[in-house]
Coordinates of C-alpha atoms and ligand atoms in Angstrom, one line a residue:
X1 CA -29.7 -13.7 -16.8
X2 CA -28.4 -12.9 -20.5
X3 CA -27.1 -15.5 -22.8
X4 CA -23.4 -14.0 -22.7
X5 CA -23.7 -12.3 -18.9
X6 CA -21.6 -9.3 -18.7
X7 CA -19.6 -9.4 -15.2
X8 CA -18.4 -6.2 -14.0
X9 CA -15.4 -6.1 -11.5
X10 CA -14.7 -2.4 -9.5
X11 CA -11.2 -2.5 -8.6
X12 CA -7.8 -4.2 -9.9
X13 CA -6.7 -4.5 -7.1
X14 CA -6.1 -7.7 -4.7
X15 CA -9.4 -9.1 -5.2
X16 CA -10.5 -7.5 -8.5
X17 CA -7.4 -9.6 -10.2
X18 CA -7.5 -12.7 -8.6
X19 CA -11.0 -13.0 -9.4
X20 CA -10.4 -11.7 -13.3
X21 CA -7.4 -14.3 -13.0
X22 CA -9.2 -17.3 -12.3
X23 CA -12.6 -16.6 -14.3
X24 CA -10.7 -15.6 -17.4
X25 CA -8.9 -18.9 -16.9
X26 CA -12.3 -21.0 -16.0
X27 CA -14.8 -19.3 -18.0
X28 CA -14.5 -19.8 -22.3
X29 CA -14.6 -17.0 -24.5
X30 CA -18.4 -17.2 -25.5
X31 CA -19.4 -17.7 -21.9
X32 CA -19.3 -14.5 -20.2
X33 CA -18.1 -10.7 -20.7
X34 CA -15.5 -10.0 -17.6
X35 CA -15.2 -6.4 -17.2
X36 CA -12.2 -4.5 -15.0
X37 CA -12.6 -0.9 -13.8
X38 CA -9.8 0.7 -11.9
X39 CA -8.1 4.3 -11.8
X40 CA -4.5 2.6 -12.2
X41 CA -3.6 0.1 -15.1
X42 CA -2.0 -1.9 -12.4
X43 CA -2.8 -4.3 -9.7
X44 CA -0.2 -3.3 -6.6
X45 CA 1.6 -5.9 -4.5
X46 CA 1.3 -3.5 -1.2
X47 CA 3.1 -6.2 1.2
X48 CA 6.4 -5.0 -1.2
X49 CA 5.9 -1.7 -1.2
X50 CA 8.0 -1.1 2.0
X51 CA 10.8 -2.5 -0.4
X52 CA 10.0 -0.6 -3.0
X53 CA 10.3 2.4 -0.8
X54 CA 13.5 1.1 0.7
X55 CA 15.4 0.4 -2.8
X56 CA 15.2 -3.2 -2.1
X57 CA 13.1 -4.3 -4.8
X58 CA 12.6 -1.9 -8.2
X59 CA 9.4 -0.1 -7.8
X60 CA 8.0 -1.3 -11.1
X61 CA 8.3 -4.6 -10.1
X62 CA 5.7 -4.5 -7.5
X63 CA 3.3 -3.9 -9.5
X64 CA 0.9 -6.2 -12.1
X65 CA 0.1 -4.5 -15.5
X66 CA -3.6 -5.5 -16.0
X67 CA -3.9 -5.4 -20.0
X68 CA -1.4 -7.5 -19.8
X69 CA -2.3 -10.1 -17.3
X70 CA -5.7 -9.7 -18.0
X71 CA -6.0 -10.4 -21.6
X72 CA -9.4 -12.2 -21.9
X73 CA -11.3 -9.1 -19.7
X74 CA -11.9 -5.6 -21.3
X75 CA -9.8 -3.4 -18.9
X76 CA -11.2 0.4 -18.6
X77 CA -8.8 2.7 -17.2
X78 CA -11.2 5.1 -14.5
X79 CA -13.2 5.0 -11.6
X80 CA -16.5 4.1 -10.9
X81 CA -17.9 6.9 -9.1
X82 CA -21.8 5.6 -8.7
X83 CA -23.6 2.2 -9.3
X84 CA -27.4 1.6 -9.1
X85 CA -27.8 -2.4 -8.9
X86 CA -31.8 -2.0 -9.2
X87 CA -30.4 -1.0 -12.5
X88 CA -27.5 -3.3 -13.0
X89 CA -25.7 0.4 -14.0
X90 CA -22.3 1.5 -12.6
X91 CA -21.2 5.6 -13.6
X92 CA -17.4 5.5 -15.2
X93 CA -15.6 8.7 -15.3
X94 CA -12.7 7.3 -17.9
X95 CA -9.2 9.4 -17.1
X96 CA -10.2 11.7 -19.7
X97 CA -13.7 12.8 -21.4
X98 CA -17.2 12.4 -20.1
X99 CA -18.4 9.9 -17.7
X100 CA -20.2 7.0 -19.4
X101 CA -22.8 4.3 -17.8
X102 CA -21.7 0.9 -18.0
X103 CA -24.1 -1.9 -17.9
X104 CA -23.8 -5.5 -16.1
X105 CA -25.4 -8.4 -15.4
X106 CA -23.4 -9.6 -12.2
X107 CA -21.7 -7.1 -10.4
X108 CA -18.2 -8.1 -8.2
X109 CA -17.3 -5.2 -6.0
X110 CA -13.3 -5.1 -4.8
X111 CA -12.4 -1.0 -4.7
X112 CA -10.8 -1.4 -1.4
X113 CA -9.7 0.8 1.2
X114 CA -8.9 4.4 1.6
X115 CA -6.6 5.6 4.6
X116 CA -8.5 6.5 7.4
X117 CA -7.7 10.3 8.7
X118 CA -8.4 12.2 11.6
X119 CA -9.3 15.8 11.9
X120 CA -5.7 17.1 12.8
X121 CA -4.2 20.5 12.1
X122 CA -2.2 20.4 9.1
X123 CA -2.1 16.5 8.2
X124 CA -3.6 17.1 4.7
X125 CA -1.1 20.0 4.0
X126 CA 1.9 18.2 4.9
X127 CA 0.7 14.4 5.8
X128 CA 1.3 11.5 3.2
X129 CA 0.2 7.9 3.5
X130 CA 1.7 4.8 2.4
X131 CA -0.9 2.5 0.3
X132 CA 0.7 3.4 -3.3
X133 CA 3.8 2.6 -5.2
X134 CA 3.6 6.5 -6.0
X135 CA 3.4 7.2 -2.1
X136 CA 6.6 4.7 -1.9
X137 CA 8.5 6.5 -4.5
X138 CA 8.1 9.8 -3.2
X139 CA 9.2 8.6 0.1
X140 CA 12.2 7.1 -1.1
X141 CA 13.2 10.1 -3.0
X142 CA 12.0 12.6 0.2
X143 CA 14.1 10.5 2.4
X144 CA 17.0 10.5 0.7
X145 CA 16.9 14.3 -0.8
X146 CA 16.7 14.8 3.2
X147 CA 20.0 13.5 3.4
X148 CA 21.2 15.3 0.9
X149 CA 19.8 18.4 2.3
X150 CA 21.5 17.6 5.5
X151 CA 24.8 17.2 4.2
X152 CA 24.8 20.6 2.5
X153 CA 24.1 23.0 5.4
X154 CA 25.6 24.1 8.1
X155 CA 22.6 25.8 9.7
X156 CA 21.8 22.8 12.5
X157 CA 18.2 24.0 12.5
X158 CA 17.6 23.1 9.0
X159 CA 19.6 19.7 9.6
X160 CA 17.9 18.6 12.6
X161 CA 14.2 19.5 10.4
X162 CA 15.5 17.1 7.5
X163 CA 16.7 14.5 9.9
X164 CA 13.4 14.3 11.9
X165 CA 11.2 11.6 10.3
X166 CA 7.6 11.1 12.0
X167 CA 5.2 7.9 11.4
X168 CA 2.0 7.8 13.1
X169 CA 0.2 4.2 13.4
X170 CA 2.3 1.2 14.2
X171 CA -0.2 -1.7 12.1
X172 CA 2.3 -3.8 10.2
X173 CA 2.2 -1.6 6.7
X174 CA 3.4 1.3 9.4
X175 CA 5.9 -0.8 10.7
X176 CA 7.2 -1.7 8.0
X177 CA 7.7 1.4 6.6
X178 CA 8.7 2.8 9.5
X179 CA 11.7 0.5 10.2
X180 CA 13.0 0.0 6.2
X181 CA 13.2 3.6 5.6
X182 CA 15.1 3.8 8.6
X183 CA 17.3 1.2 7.4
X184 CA 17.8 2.4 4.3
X185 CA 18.6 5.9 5.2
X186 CA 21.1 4.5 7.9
X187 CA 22.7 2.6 5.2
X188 CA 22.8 5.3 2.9
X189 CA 24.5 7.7 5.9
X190 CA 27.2 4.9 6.7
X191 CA 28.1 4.8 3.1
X192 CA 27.8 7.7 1.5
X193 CA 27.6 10.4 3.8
X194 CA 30.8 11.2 5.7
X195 CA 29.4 14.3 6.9
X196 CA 26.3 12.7 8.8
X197 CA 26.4 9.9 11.6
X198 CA 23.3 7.8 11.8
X199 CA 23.3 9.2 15.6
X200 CA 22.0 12.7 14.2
X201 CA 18.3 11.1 12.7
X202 CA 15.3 10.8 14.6
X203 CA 12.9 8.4 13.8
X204 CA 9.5 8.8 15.8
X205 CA 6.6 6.6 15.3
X206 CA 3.4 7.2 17.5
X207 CA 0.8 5.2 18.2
X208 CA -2.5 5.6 20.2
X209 CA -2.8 2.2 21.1
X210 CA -0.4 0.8 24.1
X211 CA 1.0 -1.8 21.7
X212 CA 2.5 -2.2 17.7
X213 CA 1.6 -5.0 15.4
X214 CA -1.6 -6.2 16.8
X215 CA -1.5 -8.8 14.1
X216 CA 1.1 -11.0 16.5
X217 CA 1.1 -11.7 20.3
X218 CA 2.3 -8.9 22.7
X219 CA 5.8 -10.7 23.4
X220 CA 6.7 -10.3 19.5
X221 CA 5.2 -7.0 19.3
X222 CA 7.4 -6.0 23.0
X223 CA 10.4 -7.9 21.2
X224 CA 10.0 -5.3 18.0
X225 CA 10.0 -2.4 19.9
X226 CA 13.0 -3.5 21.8
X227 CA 14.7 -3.6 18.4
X228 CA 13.9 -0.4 16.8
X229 CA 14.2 1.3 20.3
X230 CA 18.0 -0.3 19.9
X231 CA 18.3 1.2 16.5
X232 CA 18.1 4.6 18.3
X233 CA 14.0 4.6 16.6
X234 CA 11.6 5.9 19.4
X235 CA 8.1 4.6 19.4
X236 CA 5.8 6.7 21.5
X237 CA 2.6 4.5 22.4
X238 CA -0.2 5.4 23.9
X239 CA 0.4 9.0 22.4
X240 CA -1.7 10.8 19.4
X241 CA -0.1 13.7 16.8
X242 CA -2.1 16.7 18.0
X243 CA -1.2 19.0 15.1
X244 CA 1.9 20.1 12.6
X245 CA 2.3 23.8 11.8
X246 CA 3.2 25.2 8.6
X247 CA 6.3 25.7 9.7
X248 CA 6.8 21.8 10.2
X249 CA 6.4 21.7 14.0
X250 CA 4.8 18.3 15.0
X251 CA 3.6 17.7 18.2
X252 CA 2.3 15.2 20.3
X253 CA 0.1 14.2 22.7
X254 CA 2.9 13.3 25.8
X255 CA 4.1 17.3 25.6
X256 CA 6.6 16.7 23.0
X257 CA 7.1 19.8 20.1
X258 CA 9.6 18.7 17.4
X259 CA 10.5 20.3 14.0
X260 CA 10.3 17.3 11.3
X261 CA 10.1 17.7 7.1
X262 CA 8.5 14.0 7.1
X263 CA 5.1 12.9 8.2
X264 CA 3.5 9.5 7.4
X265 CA 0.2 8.5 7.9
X266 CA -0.5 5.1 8.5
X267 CA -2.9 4.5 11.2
X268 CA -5.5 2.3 9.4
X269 CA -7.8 2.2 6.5
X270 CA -11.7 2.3 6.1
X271 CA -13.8 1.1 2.8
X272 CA -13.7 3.1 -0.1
X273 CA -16.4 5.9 0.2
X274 CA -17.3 4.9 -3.4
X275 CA -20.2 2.9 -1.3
X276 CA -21.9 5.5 -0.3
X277 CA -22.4 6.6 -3.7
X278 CA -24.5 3.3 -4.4
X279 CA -27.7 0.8 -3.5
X280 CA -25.4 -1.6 -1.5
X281 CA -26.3 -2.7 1.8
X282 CA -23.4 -1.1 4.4
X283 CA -23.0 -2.2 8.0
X284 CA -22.1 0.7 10.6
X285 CA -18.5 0.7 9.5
X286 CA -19.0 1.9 6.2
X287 CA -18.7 -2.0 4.1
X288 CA -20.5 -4.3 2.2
X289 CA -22.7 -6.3 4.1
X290 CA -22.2 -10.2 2.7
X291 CA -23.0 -13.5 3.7
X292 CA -20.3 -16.0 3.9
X293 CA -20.5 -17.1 0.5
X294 CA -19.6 -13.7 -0.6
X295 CA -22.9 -12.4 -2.0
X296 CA -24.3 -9.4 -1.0
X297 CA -26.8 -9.2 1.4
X298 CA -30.1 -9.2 0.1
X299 CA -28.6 -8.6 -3.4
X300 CA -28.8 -10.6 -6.1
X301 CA -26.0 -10.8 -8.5
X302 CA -23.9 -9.0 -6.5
X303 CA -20.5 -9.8 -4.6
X304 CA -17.7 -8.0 -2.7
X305 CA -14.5 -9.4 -0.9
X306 CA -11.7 -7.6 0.4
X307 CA -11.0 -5.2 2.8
X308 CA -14.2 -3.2 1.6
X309 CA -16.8 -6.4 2.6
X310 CA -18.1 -7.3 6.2
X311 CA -17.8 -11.6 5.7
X312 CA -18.6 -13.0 8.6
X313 CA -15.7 -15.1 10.2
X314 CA -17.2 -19.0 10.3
X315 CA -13.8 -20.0 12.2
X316 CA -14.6 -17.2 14.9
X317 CA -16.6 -18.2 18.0
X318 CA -18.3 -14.8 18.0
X319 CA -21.2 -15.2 15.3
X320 CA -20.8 -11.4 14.9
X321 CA -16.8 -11.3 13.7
X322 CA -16.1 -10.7 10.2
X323 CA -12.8 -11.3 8.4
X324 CA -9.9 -8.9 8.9
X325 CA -8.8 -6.9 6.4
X326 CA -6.0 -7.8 5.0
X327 CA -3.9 -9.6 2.0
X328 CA -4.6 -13.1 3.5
X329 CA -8.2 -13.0 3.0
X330 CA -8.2 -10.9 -0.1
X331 CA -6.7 -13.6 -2.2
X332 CA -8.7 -16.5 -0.6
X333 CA -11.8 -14.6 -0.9
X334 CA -11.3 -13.8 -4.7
X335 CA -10.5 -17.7 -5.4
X336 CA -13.9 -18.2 -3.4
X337 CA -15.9 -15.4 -4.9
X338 CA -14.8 -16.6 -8.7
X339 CA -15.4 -20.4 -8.2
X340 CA -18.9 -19.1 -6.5
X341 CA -20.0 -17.1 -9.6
X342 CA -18.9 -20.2 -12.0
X343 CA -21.0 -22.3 -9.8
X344 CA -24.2 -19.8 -9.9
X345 CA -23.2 -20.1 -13.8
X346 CA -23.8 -23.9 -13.6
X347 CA -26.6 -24.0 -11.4
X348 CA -24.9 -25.5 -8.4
X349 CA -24.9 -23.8 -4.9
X350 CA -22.1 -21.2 -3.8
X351 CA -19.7 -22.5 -1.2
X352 CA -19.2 -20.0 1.9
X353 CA -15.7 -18.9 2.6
X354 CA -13.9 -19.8 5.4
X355 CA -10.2 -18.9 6.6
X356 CA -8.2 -19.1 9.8
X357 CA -5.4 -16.4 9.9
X358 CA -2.1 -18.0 9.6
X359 CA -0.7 -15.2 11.1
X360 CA 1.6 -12.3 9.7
X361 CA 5.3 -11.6 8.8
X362 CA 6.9 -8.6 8.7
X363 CA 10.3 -7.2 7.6
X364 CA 12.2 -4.7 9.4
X365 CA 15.1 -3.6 7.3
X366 CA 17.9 -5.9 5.6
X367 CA 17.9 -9.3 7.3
X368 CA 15.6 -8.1 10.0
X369 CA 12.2 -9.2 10.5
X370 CA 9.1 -10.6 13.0
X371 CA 7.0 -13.3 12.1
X372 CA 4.4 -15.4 13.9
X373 CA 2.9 -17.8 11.6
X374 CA 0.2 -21.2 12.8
X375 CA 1.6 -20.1 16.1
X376 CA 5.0 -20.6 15.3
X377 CA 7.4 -17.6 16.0
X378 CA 10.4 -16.3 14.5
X379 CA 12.8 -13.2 15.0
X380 CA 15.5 -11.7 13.1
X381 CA 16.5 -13.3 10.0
X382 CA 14.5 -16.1 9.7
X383 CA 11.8 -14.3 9.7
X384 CA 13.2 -12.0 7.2
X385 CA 13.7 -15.0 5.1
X386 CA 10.2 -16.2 6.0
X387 CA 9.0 -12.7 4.8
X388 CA 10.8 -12.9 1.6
X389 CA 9.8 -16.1 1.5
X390 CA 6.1 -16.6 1.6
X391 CA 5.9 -12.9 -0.4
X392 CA 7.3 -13.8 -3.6
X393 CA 5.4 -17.0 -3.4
X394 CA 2.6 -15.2 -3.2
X395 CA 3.3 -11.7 -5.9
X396 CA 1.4 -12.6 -8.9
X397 CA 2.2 -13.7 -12.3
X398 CA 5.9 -15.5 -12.9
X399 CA 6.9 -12.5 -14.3
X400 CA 6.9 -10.5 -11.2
X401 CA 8.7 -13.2 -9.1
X402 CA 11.5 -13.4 -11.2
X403 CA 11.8 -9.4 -11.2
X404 CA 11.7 -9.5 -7.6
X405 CA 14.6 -12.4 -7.7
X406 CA 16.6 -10.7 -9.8
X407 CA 16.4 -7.2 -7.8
X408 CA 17.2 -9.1 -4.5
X409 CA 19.9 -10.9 -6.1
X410 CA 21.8 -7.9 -7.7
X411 CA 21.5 -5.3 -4.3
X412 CA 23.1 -8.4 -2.2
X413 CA 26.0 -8.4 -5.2
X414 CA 26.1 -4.7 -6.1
X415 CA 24.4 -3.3 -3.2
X416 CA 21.1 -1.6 -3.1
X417 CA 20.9 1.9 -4.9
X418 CA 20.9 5.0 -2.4
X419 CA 20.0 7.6 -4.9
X420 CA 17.4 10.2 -5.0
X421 CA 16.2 10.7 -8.3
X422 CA 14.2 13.7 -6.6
X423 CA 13.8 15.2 -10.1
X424 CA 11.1 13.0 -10.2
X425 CA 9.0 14.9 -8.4
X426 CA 8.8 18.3 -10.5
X427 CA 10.3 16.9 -14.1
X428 CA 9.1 20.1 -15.8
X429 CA 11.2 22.6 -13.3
X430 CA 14.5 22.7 -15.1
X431 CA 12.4 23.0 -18.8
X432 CA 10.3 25.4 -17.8
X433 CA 13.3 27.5 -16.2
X434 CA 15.2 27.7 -18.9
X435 CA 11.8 28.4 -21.5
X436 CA 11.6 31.5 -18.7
X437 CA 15.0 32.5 -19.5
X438 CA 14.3 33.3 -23.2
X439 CA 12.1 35.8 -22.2
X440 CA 13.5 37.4 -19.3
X441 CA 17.1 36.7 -20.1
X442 CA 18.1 35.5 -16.6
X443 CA 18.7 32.0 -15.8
X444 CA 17.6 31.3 -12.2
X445 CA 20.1 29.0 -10.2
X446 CA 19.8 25.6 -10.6
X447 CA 17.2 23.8 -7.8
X448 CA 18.7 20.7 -6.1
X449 CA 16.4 17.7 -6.2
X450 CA 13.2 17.9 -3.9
X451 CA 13.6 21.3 -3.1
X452 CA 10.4 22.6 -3.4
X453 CA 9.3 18.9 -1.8
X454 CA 11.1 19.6 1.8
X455 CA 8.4 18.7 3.3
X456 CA 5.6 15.9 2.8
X457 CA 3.5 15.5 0.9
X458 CA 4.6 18.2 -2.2
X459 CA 3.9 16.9 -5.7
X460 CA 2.7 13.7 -6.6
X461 CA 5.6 11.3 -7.5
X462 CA 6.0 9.7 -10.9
Ligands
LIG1 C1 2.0 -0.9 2.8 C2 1.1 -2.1 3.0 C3 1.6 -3.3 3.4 C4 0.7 -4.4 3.5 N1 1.2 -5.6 3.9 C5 0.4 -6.6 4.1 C6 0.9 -7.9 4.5 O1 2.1 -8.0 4.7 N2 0.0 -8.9 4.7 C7 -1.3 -8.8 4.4 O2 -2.1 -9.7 4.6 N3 -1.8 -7.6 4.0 C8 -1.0 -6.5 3.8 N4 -1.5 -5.3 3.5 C9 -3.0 -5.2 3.3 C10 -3.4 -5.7 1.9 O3 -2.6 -5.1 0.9 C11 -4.9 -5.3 1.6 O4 -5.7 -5.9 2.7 C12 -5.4 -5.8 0.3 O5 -4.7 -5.1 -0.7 C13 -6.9 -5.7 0.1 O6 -7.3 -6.1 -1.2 P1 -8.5 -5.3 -1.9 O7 -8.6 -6.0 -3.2 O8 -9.7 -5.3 -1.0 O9 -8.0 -3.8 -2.1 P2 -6.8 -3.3 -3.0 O10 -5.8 -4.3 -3.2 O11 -6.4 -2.0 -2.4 O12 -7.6 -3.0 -4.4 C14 -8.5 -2.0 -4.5 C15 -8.5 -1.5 -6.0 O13 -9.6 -0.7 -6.2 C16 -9.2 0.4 -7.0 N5 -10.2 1.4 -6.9 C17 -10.3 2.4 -5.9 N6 -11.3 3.2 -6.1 C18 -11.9 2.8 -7.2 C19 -13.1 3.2 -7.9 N7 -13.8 4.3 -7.5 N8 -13.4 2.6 -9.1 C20 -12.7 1.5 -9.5 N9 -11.6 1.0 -8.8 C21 -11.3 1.7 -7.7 C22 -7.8 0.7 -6.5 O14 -7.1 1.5 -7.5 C23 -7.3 -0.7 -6.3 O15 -6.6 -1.2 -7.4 C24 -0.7 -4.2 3.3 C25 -1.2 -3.0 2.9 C26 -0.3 -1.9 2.8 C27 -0.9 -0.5 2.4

């Protein structure tokens, strides 16, 4: 290996900055070369990003600037979109110009998940998932534009269409999701809307499976439903989304045809298909094969962790299970996968990973929440207050803990902010309007916010 090894993460995310973190913090300057590829020039807390959507915590806030944070790595703002590791080589297409090679000596590889789809009719014209703080902006805006919209017809067609809001996939990130917006929006109605009751939404969330949140035992996922079944929410199980028209008409595998502006996909995730594009051993679902200590299979000089990696599970009496996806391991399997590479760096043996899931929390709206953590289980608001709790314990950097304070502190004193900036969506409109208007001489009307965005997904959010 060279004299001053050049180490080449794929992927800020979860894993890619934990492991930056700690070798930037282990490793001196003249030691090795720590290089971080990813599209975003962030690092995203996902667990918040239900809060984000909800208005809970500012959307900025969930999120972990990487030149910043990272200021002992070279950060390069793209995405790899090939790697040969015969050739220690990964292919960079920067966000502008030409695509570059970039060479490595060890190669660490954390680019995640993508949302796993289904061939249905009209999901990717008007479908939009949930795994980016953009995605949680726009769906914050949507939401709330929807109420607007509402409010300002009389035409109860068009109301009952922007009061219709459809999840599919009840994991906890759908959930979640599911059950803040709702909160939010009921808020929002309560408060601000004297023309809508909260009895005129309908929330549908529908799930293959017979059963939500298969991350806690069947009595707390039963109990959740019995709470957002309460709330007026209705969770269809053991039902699929069979198609949505252009005209916004979803319907469902139980006979059911509804008009709804709002569809969110959230029905799982599968490894980025980045790995198909290079020499990596994959298992039959698509990841990384590794051995327990993180390396790649066969590999030398080469790790993964995360939810792209197949680890096998060493507290699991089935020698075939692997670690679950999710935040849990990411963040024990970076610490892991950094202190391994330091000890190949030494010439000591790597240490394999091992975990037991601790279990999962999950927040429901304001004070609401399910939680079911070394077997112990909580409802309502203490587990809300575990939620908030063991998250901000967990969001990285100081910086971002104290953001998230101070948000949480100022809605419970001001309350939390119901307003769609919806101009968001389409900043140029009103500009290029009125640039229009000097040549024609006629101003068109003015657009409300979101108006061309009435139904999922439209533009991307800012
Ligand atoms: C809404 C939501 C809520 C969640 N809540 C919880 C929770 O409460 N508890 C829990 O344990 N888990 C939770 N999770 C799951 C958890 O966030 C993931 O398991 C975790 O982020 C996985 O970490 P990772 O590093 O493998 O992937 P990620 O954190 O997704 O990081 C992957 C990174 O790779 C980058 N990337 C993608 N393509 C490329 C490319 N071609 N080149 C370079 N970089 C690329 C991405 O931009 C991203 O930064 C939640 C997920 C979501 C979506």
């Amino acid at each position: 290996m060279a004299q001053r090894p050049v180490i080449l993460i794929v992927g800020g995310g979860y894993v890619g900055l934990y492991t930056a973190l700690r070798l930037q913090k282990k490793l001196s300057r003249g030691r090795a070369e720590i290089i971080v590829v990813d599209p975003q020039p962030h690092m995203t807390y996902q667990p918040f990003l239900p809060e984000a959507a909800a208005g809970s915590v500012e959307p900025r806030h969930v999120v972990v600037p990487l030149r910043r944070t990272l200021d002992r790595c070279r950060v390069v703002t793209g995405a790899v979109t090939g790697l040969s590791h015969a050739d220690r080589t990964a292919t960079v297409a920067p966000v502008e110009g030409e695509s570059f090679d970039l060479h490595y000596d060890v190669l660490v590889m954390a680019a995640g998940s993508i949302a796993r789809t289904l061939p249905i009719p009209g999901l990717p014209e008007h479908g939009i998932g949930f795994k980016n703080v953009g995605e949680a902006i726009y769906l914050r805006n949507h939401v709330l534009a929807r109420l607007d919209a509402a409010a300002s017809t009389d035409d109860p067609e068009v109301r009952r269409r922007a009061l219709t809001f459809t999840f599919v996939g009840g994991g906890y990130a759908g959930i979640e999701a599911f059950a803040e917006l709702e909160d939010m929006a009921r808020y929002a109605i309560e408060h601000y809307y004297p023309r809508l009751s909260p009895a005129d939404m309908r929330w549908v969330l529908v799930e293959a499976t017979g059963r939500i949140l298969p991350e806690v035992d069947l009595d707390m996922a039963a109990w959740t439903v019995e709470q957002l079944t309460a709330r007026g929410m209705e969770l269809k199980l053991n039902t699929r989304l069979e198609s949505i028209s252009d005209e916004c008409l979803v319907s469902t595998g139980d006979g059911d045809s509804f008009a709804s502006d709002t569809l969110v996909w959230t029905a799982g995730t599968k490894p980025n298909p980045l790995l198909s594009a290079t020499d990596l051993p994959l298992d039959g679902r698509g990841r990384v094969e590794c051995e327990a200590t993180l390396q790649v299979k066969g590999t030398p000089d080469a790790w993964a962790a995360g939810d792209l990696a197949a680890v096998p599970d060493l507290t699991s009496d089935d020698p075939d299970a692997t670690t679950a996806p999710n935040a849990q391991h990411a963040v024990r399997q970076a610490k892991r996968l950094a202190d391994n590479i330091l000890a190949i760096l030494d010439g000591r043996e790597p240490t394999p990973y091992r975990h037991a899931y601790a279990g999962s929390v999950a927040s429901l709206g304001l004070h609401k929440g399910v939680a079911q953590v070394y077997g112990v289980k909580l409802k309502g608001w203490p587990a809300w207050m575990m939620h908030r709790t063991y998250h901000v314990s967990r969001v990285p950097t100081l910086n971002r803990k104290v953001r998230v304070i101070a948000d949480w502190t100022l809605a419970s004193v001001f309350r939390r902010e119901v307003i769609s900036l919806g101009q968001l969506q389409d900043p140029r409109r009103e500009f290029v309007a009125a640039a229009n208007t000097g040549r024609t001489g006629h101003l068109p009307p003015p657009q409300p916010a979101d108006h061309e965005q009435s139904r999922t997904p439209g533009a991307q959010a800012g």
